[in-house]
Tab-separated table of C-alpha atoms in Angstrom:
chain	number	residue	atom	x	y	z
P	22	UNK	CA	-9.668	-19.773	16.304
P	23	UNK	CA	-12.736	-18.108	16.808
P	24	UNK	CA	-14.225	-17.109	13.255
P	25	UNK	CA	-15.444	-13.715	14.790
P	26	UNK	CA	-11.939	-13.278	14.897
P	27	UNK	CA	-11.280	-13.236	11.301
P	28	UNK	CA	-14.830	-11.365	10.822
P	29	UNK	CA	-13.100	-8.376	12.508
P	30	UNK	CA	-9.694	-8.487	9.981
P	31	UNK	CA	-11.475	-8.431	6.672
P	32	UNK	CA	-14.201	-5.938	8.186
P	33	UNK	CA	-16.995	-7.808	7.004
P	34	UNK	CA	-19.673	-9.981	9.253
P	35	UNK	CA	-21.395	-12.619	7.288
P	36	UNK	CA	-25.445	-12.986	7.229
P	37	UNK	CA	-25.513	-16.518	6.316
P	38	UNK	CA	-22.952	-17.926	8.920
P	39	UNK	CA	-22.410	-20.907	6.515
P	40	UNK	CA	-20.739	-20.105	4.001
P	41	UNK	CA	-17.772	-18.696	6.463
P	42	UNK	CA	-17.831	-22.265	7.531
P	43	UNK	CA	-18.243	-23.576	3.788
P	44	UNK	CA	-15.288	-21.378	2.515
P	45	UNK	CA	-13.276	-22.935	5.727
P	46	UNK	CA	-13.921	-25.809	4.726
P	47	UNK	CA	-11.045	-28.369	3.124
P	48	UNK	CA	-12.053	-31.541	1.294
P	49	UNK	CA	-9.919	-33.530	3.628
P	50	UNK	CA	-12.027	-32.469	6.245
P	51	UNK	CA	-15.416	-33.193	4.624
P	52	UNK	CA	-13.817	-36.265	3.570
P	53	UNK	CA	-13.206	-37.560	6.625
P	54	UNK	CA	-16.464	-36.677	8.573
P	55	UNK	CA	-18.375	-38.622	5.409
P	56	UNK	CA	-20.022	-35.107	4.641
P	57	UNK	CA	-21.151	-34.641	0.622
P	58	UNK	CA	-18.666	-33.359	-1.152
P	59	UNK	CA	-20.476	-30.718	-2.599
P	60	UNK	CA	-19.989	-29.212	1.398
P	61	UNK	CA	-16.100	-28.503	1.320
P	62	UNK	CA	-14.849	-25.071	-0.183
P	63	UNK	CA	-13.864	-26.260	-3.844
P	64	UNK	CA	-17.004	-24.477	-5.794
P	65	UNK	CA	-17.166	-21.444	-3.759
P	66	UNK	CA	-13.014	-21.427	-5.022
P	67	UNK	CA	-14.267	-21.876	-8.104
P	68	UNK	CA	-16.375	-19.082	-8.044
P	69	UNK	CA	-14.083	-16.306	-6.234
P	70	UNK	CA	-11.471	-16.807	-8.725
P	71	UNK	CA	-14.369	-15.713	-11.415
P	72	UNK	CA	-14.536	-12.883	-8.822
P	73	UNK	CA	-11.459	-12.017	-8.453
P	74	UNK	CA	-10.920	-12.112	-12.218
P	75	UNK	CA	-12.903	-9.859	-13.198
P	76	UNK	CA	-12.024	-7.181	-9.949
P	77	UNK	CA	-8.813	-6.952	-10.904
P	78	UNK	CA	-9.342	-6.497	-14.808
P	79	UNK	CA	-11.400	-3.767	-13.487
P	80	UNK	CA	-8.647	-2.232	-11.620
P	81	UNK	CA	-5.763	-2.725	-14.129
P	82	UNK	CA	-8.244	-1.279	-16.868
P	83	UNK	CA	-8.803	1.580	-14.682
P	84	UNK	CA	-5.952	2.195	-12.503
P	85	UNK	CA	-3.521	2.229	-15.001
P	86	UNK	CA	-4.842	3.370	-18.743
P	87	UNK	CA	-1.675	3.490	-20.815
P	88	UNK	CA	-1.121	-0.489	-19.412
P	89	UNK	CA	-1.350	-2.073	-22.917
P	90	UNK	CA	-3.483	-5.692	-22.830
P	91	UNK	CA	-0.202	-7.915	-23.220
P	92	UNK	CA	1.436	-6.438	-19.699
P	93	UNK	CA	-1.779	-6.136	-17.800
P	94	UNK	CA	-2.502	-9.872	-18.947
P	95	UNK	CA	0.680	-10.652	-17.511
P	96	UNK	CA	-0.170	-8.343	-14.279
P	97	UNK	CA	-3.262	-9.942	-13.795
P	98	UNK	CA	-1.703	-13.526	-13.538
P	99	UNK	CA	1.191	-12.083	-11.445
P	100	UNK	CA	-2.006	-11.230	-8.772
P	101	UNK	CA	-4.244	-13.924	-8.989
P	102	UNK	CA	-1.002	-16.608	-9.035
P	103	UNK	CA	-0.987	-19.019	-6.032
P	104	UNK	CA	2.028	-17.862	-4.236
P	105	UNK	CA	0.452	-14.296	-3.819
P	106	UNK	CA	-2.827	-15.104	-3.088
P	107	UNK	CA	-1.043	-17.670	-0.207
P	108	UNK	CA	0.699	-14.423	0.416
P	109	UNK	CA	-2.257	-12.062	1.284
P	110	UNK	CA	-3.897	-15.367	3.229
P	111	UNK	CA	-0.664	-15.369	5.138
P	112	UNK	CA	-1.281	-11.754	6.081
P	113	UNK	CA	-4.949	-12.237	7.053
P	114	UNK	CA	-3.879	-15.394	9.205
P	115	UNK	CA	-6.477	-17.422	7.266
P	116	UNK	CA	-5.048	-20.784	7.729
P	117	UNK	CA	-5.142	-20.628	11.063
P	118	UNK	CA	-8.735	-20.714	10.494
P	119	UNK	CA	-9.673	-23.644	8.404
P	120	UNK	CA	-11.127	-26.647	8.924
P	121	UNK	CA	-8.568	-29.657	7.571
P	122	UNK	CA	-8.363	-33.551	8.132
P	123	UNK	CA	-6.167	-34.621	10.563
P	124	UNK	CA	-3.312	-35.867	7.855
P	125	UNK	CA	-3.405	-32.076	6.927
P	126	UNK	CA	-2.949	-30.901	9.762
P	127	UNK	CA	-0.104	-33.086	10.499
P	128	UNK	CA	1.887	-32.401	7.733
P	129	UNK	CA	1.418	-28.515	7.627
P	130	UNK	CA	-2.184	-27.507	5.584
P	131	UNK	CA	-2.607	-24.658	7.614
P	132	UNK	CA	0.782	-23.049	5.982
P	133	UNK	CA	0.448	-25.086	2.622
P	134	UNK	CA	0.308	-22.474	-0.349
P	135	UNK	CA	-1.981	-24.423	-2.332
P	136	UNK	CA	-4.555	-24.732	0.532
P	137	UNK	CA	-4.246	-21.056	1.827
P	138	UNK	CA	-4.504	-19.616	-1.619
P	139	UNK	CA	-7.801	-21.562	-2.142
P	140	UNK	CA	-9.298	-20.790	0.816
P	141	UNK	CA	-8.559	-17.078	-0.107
P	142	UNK	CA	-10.559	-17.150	-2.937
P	143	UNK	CA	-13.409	-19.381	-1.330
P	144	UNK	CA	-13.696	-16.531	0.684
P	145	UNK	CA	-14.047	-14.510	-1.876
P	146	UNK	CA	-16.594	-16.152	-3.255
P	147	UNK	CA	-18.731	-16.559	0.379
P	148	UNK	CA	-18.454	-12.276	0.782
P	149	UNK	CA	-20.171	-12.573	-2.710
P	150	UNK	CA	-22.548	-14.774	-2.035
P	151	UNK	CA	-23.211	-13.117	1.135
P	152	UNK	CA	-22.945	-9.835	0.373
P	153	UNK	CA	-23.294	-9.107	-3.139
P	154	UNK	CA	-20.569	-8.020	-5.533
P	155	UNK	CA	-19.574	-4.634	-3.897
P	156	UNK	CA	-18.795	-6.420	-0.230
P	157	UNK	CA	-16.585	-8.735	-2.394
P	158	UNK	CA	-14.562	-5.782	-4.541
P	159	UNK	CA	-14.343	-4.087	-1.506
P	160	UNK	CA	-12.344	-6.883	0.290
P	161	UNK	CA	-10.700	-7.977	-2.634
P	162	UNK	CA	-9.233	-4.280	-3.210
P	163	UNK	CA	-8.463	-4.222	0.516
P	164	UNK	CA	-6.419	-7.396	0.998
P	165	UNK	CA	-5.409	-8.234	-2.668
P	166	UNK	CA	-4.664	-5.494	-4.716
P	167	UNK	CA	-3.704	-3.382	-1.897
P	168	UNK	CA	-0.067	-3.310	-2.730
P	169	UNK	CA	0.553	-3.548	-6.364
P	170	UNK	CA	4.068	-2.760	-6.577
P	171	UNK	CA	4.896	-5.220	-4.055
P	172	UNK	CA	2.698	-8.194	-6.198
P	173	UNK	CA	4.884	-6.698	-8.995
P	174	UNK	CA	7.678	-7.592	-7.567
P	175	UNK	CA	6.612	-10.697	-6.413
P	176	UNK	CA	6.265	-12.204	-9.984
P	177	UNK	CA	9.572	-11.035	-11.378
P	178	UNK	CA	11.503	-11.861	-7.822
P	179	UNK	CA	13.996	-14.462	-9.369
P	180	UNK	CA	15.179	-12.029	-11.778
P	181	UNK	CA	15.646	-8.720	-9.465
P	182	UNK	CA	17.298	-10.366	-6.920
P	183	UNK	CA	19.694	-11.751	-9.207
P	184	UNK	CA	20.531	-8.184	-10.736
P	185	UNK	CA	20.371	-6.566	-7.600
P	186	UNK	CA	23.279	-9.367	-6.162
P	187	UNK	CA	25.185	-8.928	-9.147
P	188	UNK	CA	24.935	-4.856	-8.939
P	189	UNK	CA	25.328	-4.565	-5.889
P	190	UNK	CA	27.629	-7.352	-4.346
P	191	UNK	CA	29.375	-8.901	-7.359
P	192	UNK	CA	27.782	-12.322	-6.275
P	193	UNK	CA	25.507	-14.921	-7.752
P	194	UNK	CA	22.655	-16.629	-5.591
P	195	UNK	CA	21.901	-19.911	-5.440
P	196	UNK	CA	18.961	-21.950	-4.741
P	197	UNK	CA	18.473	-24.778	-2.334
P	198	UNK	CA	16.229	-27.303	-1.482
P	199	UNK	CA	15.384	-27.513	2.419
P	200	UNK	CA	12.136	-29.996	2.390
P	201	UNK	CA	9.489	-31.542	0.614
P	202	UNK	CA	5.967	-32.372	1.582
P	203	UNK	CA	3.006	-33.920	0.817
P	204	UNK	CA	1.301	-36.770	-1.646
P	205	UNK	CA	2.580	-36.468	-5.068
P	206	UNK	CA	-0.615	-34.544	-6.373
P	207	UNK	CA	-0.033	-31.770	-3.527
P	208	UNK	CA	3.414	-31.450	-2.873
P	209	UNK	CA	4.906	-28.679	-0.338
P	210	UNK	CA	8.318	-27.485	-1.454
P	211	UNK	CA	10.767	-25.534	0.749
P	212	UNK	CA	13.804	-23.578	-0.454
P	213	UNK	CA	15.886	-20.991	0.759
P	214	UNK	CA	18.193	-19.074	-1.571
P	215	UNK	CA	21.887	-17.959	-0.362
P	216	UNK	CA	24.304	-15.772	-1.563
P	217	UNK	CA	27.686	-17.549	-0.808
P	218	UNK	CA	26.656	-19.319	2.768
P	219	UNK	CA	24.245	-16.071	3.725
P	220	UNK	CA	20.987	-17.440	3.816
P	221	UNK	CA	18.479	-13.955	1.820
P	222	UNK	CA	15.091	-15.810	2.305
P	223	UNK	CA	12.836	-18.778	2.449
P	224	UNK	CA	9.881	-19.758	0.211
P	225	UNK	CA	7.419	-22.555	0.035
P	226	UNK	CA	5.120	-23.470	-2.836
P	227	UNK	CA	3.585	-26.455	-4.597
P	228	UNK	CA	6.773	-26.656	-7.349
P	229	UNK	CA	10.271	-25.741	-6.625
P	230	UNK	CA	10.113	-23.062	-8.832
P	231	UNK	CA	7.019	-21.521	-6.999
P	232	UNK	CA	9.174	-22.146	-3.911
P	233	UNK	CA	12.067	-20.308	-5.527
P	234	UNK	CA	10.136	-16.661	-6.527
P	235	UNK	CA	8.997	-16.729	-2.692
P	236	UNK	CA	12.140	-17.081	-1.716
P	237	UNK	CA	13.747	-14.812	-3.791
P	238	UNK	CA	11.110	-11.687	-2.909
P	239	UNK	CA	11.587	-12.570	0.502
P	240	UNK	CA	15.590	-11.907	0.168
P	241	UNK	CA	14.462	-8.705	-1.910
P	242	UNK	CA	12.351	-7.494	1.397
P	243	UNK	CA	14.720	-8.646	3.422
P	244	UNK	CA	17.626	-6.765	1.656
P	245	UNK	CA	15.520	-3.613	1.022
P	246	UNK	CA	14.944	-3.459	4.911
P	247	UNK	CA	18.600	-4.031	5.327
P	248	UNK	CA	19.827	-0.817	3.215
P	249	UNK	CA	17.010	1.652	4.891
P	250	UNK	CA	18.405	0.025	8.563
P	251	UNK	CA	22.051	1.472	7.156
């Protein structure tokens, strides 16, 4: 995929073309082209989630006033999690973009939740480095906290879809394990969740549990679109 391409989604063109390429970059890839490993995307991860820390403290602090620290602590986390950030990559089609090692691409990297979600915040930290903190806030308020009630949602899934079932069908859900991925130290999960044999949604992540909450807010989309449809 041509990186233009993804230039055009996030509105922003980078100066210094490398470090588009740098924040592309996986360590399986550097790895196996013998490059130094200060040259894959790990420290410009390390410093968008600084980044993207402190943006969205920002925006909880001013955005919502009355938020007392405990709950916007616990908002915060529910943005900045892996699962949404791989959520928000998944939007921006940023997998499709990155440069992995052939074993990655093999066994799914480009869809992985653990390598999208980095690469969202390497790029993060590129548009910083490239642009200065502004470019970065502005992309980070764009394609991250552009739809809090839906991140919300995301991080309390498991529990509102099992109220909603219970309220609204008189059923329980259960969870179920479709496929696992992946070395022991980066494991791909994938469950689904069902109510009776009704398949609601389908979730990956690095733990089952992480596998589950996708899951479960993609049954809670996926019945929300169901009772506008009737």
């Amino acid at each position: 995929m041509e990186k233009k391409d993804l230039e055009k989604k996030i509105g922003y063109t980078f100066q210094c073309r490398e470090y588009l390429e740098q924040a592309l970059r996986h360590s399986s890839y550097a790895n196996e082209r013998h490059m130094d490993r200060l040259e894959n995307n790990e420290r410009m991860e390390f410093l968008g989630d600084a980044v993207l820390e402190l943006v969205t403290s920002e925006y909880l602090y001013r955005m919502y006033p009355q938020m007392p620290e405990g709950e916007a602590t616990r908002t915060r986390a529910s943005i900045v999690c892996e699962q949404t950030l791989a959520l928000c990559a998944r939007d921006l089609g940023l997998g499709e973009y990155l440069h992995l090692g052939r074993g990655e691409e093999r066994t799914g990297g480009r869809k992985r939740p653990s390598i999208t979600s980095d690469a969202m915040e390497a790029l993060i930290g590129a548009i910083y480095l490239d642009g200065g903190f502004t470019s970065a806030k502005e992309f980070i308020h764009q394609f991250v906290l552009n739809d809090m009630e839906h991140k919300k949602l995301f991080y309390d899934s498991k529990t509102i879809l099992q109220e909603k079932i219970q309220g609204d069908y008189g059923k329980g859900v259960y969870y179920e394990l479709l496929k696992e991925e992946g070395p022991d130290h980066d494991k791909c999960f994938t469950v689904c969740v069902r109510m009776e044999e009704e398949t609601l949604g389908i979730g990956q992540g690095r733990t089952k549990k992480a596998a589950e909450q996708e899951a479960a807010y993609r049954a809670i989309l996926q019945l929300k679109d169901r009772k506008m449809r009737t």
